[in-house]
GROMACS .gro file of C-alpha atoms in nm:
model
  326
    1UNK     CA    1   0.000   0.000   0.000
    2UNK     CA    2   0.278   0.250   0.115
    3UNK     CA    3   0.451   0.176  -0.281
    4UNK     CA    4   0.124   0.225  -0.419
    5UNK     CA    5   0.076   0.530  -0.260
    6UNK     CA    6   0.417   0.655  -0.337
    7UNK     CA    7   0.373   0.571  -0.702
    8UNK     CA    8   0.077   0.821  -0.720
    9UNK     CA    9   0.244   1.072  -0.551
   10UNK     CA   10   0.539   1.076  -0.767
   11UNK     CA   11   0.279   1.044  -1.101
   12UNK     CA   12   0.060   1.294  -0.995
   13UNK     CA   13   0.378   1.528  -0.880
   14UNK     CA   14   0.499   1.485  -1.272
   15UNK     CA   15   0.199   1.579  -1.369
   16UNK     CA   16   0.182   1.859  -1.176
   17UNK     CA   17   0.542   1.970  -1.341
   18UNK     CA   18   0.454   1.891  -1.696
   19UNK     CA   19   0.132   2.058  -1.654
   20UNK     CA   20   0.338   2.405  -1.523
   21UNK     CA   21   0.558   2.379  -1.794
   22UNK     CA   22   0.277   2.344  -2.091
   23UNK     CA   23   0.106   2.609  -1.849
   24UNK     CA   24   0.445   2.850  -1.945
   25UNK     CA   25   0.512   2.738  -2.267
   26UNK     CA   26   0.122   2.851  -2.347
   27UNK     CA   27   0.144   3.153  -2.187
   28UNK     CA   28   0.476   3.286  -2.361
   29UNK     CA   29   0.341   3.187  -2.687
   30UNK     CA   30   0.063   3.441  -2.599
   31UNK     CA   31  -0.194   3.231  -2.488
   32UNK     CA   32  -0.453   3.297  -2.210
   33UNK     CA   33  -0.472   3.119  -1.868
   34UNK     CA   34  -0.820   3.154  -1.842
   35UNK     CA   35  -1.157   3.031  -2.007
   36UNK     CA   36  -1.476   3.000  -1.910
   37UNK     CA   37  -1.777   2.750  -2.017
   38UNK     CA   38  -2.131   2.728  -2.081
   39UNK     CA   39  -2.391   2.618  -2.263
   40UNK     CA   40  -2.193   2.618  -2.622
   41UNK     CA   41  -1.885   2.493  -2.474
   42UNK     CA   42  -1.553   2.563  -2.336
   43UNK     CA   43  -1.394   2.964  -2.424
   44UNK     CA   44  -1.061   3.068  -2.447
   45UNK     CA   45  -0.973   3.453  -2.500
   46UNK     CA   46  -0.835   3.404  -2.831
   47UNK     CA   47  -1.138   3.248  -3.008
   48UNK     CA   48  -1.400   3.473  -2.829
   49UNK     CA   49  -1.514   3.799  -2.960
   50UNK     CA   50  -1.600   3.979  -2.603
   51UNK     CA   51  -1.890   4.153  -2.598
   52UNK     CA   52  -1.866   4.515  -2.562
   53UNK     CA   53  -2.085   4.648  -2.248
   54UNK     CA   54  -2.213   5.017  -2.226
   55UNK     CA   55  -2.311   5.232  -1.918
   56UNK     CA   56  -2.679   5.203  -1.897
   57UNK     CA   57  -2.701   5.632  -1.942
   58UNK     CA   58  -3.031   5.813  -1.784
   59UNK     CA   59  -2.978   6.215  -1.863
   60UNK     CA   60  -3.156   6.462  -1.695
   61UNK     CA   61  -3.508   6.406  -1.780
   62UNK     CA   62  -3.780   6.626  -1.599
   63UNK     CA   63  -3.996   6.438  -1.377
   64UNK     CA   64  -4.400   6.474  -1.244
   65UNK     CA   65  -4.411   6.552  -0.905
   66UNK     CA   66  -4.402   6.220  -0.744
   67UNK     CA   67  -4.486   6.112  -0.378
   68UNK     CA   68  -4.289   5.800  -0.332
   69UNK     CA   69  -3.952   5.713  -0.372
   70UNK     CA   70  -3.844   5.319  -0.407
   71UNK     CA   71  -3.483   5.290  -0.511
   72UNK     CA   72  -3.286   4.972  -0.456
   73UNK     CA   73  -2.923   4.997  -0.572
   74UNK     CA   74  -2.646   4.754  -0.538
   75UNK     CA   75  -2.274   5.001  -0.625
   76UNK     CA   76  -2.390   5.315  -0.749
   77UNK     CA   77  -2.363   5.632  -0.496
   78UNK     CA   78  -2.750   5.786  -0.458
   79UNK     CA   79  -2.761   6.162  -0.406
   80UNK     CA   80  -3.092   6.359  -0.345
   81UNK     CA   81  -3.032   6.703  -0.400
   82UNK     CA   82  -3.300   7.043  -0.373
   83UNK     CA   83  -3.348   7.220  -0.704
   84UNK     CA   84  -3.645   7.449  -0.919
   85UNK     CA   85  -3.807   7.078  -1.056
   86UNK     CA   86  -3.832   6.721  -1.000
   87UNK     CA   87  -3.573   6.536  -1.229
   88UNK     CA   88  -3.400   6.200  -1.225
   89UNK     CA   89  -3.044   6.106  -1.379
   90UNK     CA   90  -2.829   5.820  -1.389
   91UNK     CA   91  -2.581   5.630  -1.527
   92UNK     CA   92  -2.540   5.235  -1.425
   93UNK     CA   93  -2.248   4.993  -1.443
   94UNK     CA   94  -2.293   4.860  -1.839
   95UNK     CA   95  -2.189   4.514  -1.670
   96UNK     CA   96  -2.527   4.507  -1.530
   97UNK     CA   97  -2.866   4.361  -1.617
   98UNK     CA   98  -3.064   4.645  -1.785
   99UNK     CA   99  -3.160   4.861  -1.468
  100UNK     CA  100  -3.573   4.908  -1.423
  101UNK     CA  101  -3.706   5.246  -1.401
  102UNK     CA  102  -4.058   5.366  -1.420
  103UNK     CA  103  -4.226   5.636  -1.252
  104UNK     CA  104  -4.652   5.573  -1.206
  105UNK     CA  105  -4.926   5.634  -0.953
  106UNK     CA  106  -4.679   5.909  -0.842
  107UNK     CA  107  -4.410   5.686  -0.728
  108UNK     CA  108  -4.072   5.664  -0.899
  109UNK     CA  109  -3.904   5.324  -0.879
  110UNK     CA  110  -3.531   5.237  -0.975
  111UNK     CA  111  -3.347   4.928  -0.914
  112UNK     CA  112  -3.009   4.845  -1.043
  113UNK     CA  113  -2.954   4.527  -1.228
  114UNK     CA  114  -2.762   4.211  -1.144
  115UNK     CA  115  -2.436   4.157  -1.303
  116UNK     CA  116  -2.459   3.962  -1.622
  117UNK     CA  117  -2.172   3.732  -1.593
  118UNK     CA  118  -2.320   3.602  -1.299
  119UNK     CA  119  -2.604   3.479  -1.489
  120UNK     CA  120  -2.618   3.432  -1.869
  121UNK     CA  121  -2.166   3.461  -1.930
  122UNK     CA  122  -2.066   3.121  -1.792
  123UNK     CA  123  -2.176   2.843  -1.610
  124UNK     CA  124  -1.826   2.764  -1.496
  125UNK     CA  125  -1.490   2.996  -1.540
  126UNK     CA  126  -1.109   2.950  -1.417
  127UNK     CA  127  -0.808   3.261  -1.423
  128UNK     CA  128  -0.835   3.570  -1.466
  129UNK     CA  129  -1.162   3.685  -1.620
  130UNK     CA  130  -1.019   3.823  -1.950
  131UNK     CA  131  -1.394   3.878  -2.048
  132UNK     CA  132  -1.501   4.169  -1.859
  133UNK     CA  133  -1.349   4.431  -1.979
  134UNK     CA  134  -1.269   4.682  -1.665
  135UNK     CA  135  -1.230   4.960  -1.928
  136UNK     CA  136  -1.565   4.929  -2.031
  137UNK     CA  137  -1.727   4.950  -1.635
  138UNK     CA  138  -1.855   5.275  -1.497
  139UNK     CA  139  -1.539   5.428  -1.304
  140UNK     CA  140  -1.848   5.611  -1.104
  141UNK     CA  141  -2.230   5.455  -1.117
  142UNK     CA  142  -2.474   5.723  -0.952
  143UNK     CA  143  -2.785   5.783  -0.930
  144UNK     CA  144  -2.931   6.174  -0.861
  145UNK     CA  145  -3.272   6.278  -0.776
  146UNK     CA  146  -3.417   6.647  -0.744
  147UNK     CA  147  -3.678   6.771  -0.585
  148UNK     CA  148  -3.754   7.128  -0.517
  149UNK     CA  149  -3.706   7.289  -0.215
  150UNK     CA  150  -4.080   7.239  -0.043
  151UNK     CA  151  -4.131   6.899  -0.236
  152UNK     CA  152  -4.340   6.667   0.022
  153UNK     CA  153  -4.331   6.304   0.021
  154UNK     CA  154  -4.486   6.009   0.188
  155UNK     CA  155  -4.309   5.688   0.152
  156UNK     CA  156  -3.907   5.717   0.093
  157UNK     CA  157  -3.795   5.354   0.067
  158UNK     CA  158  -3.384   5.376   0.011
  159UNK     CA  159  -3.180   5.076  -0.009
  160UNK     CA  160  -2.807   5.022  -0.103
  161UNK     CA  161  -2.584   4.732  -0.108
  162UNK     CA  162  -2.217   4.895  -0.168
  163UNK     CA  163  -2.284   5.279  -0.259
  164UNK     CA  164  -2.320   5.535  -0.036
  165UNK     CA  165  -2.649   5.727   0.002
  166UNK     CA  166  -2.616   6.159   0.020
  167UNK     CA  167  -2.969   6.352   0.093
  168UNK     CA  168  -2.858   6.671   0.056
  169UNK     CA  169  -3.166   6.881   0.112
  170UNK     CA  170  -3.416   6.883   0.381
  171UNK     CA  171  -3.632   6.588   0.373
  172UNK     CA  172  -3.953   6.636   0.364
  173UNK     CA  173  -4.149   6.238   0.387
  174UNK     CA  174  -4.402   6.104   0.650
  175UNK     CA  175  -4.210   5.760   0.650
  176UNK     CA  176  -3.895   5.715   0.550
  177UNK     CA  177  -3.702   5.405   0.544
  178UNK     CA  178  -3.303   5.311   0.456
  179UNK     CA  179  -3.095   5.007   0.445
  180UNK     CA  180  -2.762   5.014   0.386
  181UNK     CA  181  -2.506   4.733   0.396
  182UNK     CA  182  -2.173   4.847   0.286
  183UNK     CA  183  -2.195   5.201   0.271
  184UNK     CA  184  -2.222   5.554   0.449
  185UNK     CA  185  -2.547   5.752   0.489
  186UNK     CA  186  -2.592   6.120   0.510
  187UNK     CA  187  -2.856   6.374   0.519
  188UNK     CA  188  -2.948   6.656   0.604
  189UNK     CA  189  -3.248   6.780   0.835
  190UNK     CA  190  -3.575   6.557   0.824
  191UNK     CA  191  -3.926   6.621   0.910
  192UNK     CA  192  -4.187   6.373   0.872
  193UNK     CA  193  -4.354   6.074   1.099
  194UNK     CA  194  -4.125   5.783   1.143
  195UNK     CA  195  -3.771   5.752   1.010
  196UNK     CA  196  -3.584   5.371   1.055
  197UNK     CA  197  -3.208   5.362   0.919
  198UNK     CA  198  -3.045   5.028   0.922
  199UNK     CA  199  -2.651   5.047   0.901
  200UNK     CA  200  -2.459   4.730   0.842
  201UNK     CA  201  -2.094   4.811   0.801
  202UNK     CA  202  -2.104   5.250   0.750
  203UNK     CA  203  -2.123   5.541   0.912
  204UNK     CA  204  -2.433   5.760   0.966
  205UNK     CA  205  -2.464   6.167   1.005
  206UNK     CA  206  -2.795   6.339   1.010
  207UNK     CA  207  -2.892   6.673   1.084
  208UNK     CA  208  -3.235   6.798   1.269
  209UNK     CA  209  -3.474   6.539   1.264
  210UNK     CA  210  -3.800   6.616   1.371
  211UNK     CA  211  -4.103   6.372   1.386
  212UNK     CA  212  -4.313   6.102   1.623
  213UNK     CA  213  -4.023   5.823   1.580
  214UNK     CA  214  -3.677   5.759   1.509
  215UNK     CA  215  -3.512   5.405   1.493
  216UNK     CA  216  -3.161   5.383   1.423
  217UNK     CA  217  -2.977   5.022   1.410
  218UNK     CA  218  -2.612   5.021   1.341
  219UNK     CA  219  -2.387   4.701   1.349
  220UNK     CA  220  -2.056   4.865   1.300
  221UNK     CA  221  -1.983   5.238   1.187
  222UNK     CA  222  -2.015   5.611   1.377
  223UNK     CA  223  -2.376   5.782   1.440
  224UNK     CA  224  -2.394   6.150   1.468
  225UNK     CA  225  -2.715   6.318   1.420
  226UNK     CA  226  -2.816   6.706   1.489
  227UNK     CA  227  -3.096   6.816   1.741
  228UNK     CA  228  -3.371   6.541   1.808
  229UNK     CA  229  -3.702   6.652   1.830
  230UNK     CA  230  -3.858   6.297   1.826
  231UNK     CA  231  -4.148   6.137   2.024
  232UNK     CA  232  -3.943   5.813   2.011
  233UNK     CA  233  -3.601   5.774   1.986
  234UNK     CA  234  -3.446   5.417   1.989
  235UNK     CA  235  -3.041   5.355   1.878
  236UNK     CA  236  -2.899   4.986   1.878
  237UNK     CA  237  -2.595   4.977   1.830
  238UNK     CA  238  -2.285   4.688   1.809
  239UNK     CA  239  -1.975   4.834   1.744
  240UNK     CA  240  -1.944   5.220   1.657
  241UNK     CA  241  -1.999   5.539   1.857
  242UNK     CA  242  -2.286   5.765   1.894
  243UNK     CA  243  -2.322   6.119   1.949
  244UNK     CA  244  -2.665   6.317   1.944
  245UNK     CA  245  -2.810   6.613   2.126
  246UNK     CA  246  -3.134   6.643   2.274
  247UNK     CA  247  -3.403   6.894   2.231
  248UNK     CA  248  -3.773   6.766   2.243
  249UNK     CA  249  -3.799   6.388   2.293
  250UNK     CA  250  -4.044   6.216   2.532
  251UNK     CA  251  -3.791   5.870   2.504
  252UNK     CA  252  -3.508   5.820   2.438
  253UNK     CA  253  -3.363   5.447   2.411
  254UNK     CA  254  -2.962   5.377   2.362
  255UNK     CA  255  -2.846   5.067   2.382
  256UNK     CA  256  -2.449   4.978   2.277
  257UNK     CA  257  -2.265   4.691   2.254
  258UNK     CA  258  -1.921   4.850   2.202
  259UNK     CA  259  -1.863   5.191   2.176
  260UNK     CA  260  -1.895   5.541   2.347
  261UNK     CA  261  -2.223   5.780   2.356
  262UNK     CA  262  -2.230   6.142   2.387
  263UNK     CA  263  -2.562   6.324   2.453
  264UNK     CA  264  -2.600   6.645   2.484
  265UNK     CA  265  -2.963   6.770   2.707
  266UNK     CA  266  -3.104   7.045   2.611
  267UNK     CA  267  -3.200   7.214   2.890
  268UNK     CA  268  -3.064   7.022   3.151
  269UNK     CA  269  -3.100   6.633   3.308
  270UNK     CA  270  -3.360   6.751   3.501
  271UNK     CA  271  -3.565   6.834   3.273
  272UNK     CA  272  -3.542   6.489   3.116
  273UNK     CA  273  -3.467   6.271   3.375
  274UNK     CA  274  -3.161   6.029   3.292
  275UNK     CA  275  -3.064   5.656   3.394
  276UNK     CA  276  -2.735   5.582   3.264
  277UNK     CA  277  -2.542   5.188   3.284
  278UNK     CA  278  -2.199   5.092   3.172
  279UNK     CA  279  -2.088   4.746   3.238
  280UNK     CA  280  -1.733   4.771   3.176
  281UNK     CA  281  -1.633   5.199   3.111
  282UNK     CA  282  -1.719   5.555   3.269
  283UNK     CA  283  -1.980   5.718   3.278
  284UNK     CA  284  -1.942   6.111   3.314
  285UNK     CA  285  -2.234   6.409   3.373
  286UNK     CA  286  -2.207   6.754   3.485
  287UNK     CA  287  -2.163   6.652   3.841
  288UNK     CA  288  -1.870   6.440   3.782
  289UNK     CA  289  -1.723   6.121   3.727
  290UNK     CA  290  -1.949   5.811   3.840
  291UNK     CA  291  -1.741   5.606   4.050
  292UNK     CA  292  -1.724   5.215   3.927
  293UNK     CA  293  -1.896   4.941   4.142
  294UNK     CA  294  -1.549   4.799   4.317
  295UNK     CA  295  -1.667   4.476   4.276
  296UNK     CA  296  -1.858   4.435   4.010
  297UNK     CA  297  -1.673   4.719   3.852
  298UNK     CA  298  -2.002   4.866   3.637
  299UNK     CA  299  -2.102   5.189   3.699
  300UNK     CA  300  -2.503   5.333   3.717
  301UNK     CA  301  -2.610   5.683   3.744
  302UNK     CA  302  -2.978   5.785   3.797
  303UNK     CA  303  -3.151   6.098   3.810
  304UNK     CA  304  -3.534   6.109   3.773
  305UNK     CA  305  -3.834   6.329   3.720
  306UNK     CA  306  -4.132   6.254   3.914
  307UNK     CA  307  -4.252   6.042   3.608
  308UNK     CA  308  -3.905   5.901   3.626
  309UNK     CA  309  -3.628   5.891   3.338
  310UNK     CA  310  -3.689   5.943   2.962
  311UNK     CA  311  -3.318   5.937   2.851
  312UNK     CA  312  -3.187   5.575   2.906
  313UNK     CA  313  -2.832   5.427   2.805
  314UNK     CA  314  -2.705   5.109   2.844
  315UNK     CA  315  -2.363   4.994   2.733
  316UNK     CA  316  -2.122   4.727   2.817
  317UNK     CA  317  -1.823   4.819   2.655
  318UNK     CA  318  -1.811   5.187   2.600
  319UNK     CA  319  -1.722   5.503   2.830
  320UNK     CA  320  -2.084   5.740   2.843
  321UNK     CA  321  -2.140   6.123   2.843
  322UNK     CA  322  -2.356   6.338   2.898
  323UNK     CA  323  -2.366   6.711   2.871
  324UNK     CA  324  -2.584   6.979   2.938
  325UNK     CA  325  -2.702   7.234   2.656
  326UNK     CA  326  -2.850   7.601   2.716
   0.00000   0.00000   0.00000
């Protein structure tokens, strides 16, 4: 058995040379290492013409006023900007499915396409992937909305996979909602009824936001918003920091797995009430430093209205602050 076994290694080692050196021998004589097959057989770069891919190109085009918004990207950057009309633009990686865009019953709907080689290219591929040309690829895929400056909404529904997402004017929508995987989010002031943000792996920076509720859920990435004037206010948070200051809020909810929070009260903690945790960190208010439990070495600080405290934060890895504002 151990000769037998020894036999195959030393084949299967030959082959492994004489394979590298037809490997070589192809490759100087100009050759390509890599091929791909489907349904009409096995390609090699020098028999296949390569199909040439264009950005899928949107220009300006003046737009109906619309009330909803439903965009669903996967790379390109989305930017909502404030101008004199409503108007869309685009232009989407050519290496993508035909993107769908339609605008009726007054709601605009984009969604970028899948990539096309992972569909109707190849079934199976090996090296380098000689067939998609980079050249051809949008350097920059984007997507830009305009609406003018008192432009109402009612559903915003904003999803992106890899691209960042820019709202660069006030937002005016009753419910807003936007996912975001790989990417940072950042707007301006909001007004509306409910706005829910879901952060993956980005960043997230808001200005005034001003409604009934606010839900923010961040697994790892910075959130920084302006002053809250929220019914509701919840942040969950895994791994990132948070920062936020207070003006009208009946609740407010923070709870972080790893990572600081800053608040700053508007008006004082007694106006608000406060019960602050840290499991392992500091905790510091404008009477001081909270001394840490000495044996359990968490540290609580509570300070309550007579219908107790509104502004709650719990962490257990993460120092907490909290400031107060004139």
């Amino acid at each position: 058995m151990r000769k037998f076994t020894a036999t195959v290694m030393v084949a299967a080692a030959a082959a492994i040379a004489v394979g590298g050196v037809l490997f070589g021998a192809g490759c100087a004589m100009g050759g390509s290492p890599g091929f791909y097959y489907d349904g009409d057989g096995i390609h090699v770069k020098e028999r296949t013409a390569i199909p040439q891919r264009e950005d899928h190109v949107q220009a300006y085009t003046k737009l109906s006023p619309v009330k909803n918004l439903d965009i669903r990207l996967e790379n390109a950057d989305l930017t909502i900007v404030q101008g004199e009309e409503w108007a869309v633009e685009y232009v989407l990686d050519g290496y993508r499915a035909e993107p769908e865009y339609r605008t009726e019953n007054q709601t605009l709907t984009i969604r970028e396409g899948e990539w096309r080689g992972e569909n109707d290219w190849h079934i199976f591929s090996f090296g380098p992937s000689w067939w998609r040309d980079e050249s051809a690829q949008s350097a920059s895929p984007y997507v830009k909305i305009t609406i003018p400056k008192d432009g109402a909404l009612e559903q915003v529904m904003l999803e992106n996979e890899y691209g960042d997402i820019f709202v660069e004017k006030k937002l005016l929508a009753k419910e807003v909602s936007i996912y975001a995987e790989c990417g940072a989010v950042e707007m301006g002031d909001w007004e509306g009824d409910s706005l829910l943000v879901e952060e993956a792996y980005g960043c997230f920076t808001a200005g005034r936001l001003k409604g009934e509720s606010l839900i923010i859920s961040s697994e790892s990435g910075e959130v920084k918003t302006g002053a809250l004037f929220v019914k509701n206010a919840d942040f969950q948070m895994e791994y990132g920091d948070l920062s936020a200051t207070v003006e009208e809020c009946a609740r407010v909810e923070v709870e972080n797995e790893s990572g600081s929070v800053t608040l700053g009260l508007v008006g004082g903690m007694e106006r608000f009430g406060v019960s602050l945790h840290t499991d392992w960190g500091t905790i510091r208010t404008p009477d001081g430093y909270v001394e840490a439990d000495e044996m359990e070495g968490n540290s609580d600080f509570v300070r309550k209205k007579d219908d107790g405290a509104s502004i709650r934060i719990h962490t257990e890895y993460g120092d907490i602050r909290v400031r107060e504002e004139a």
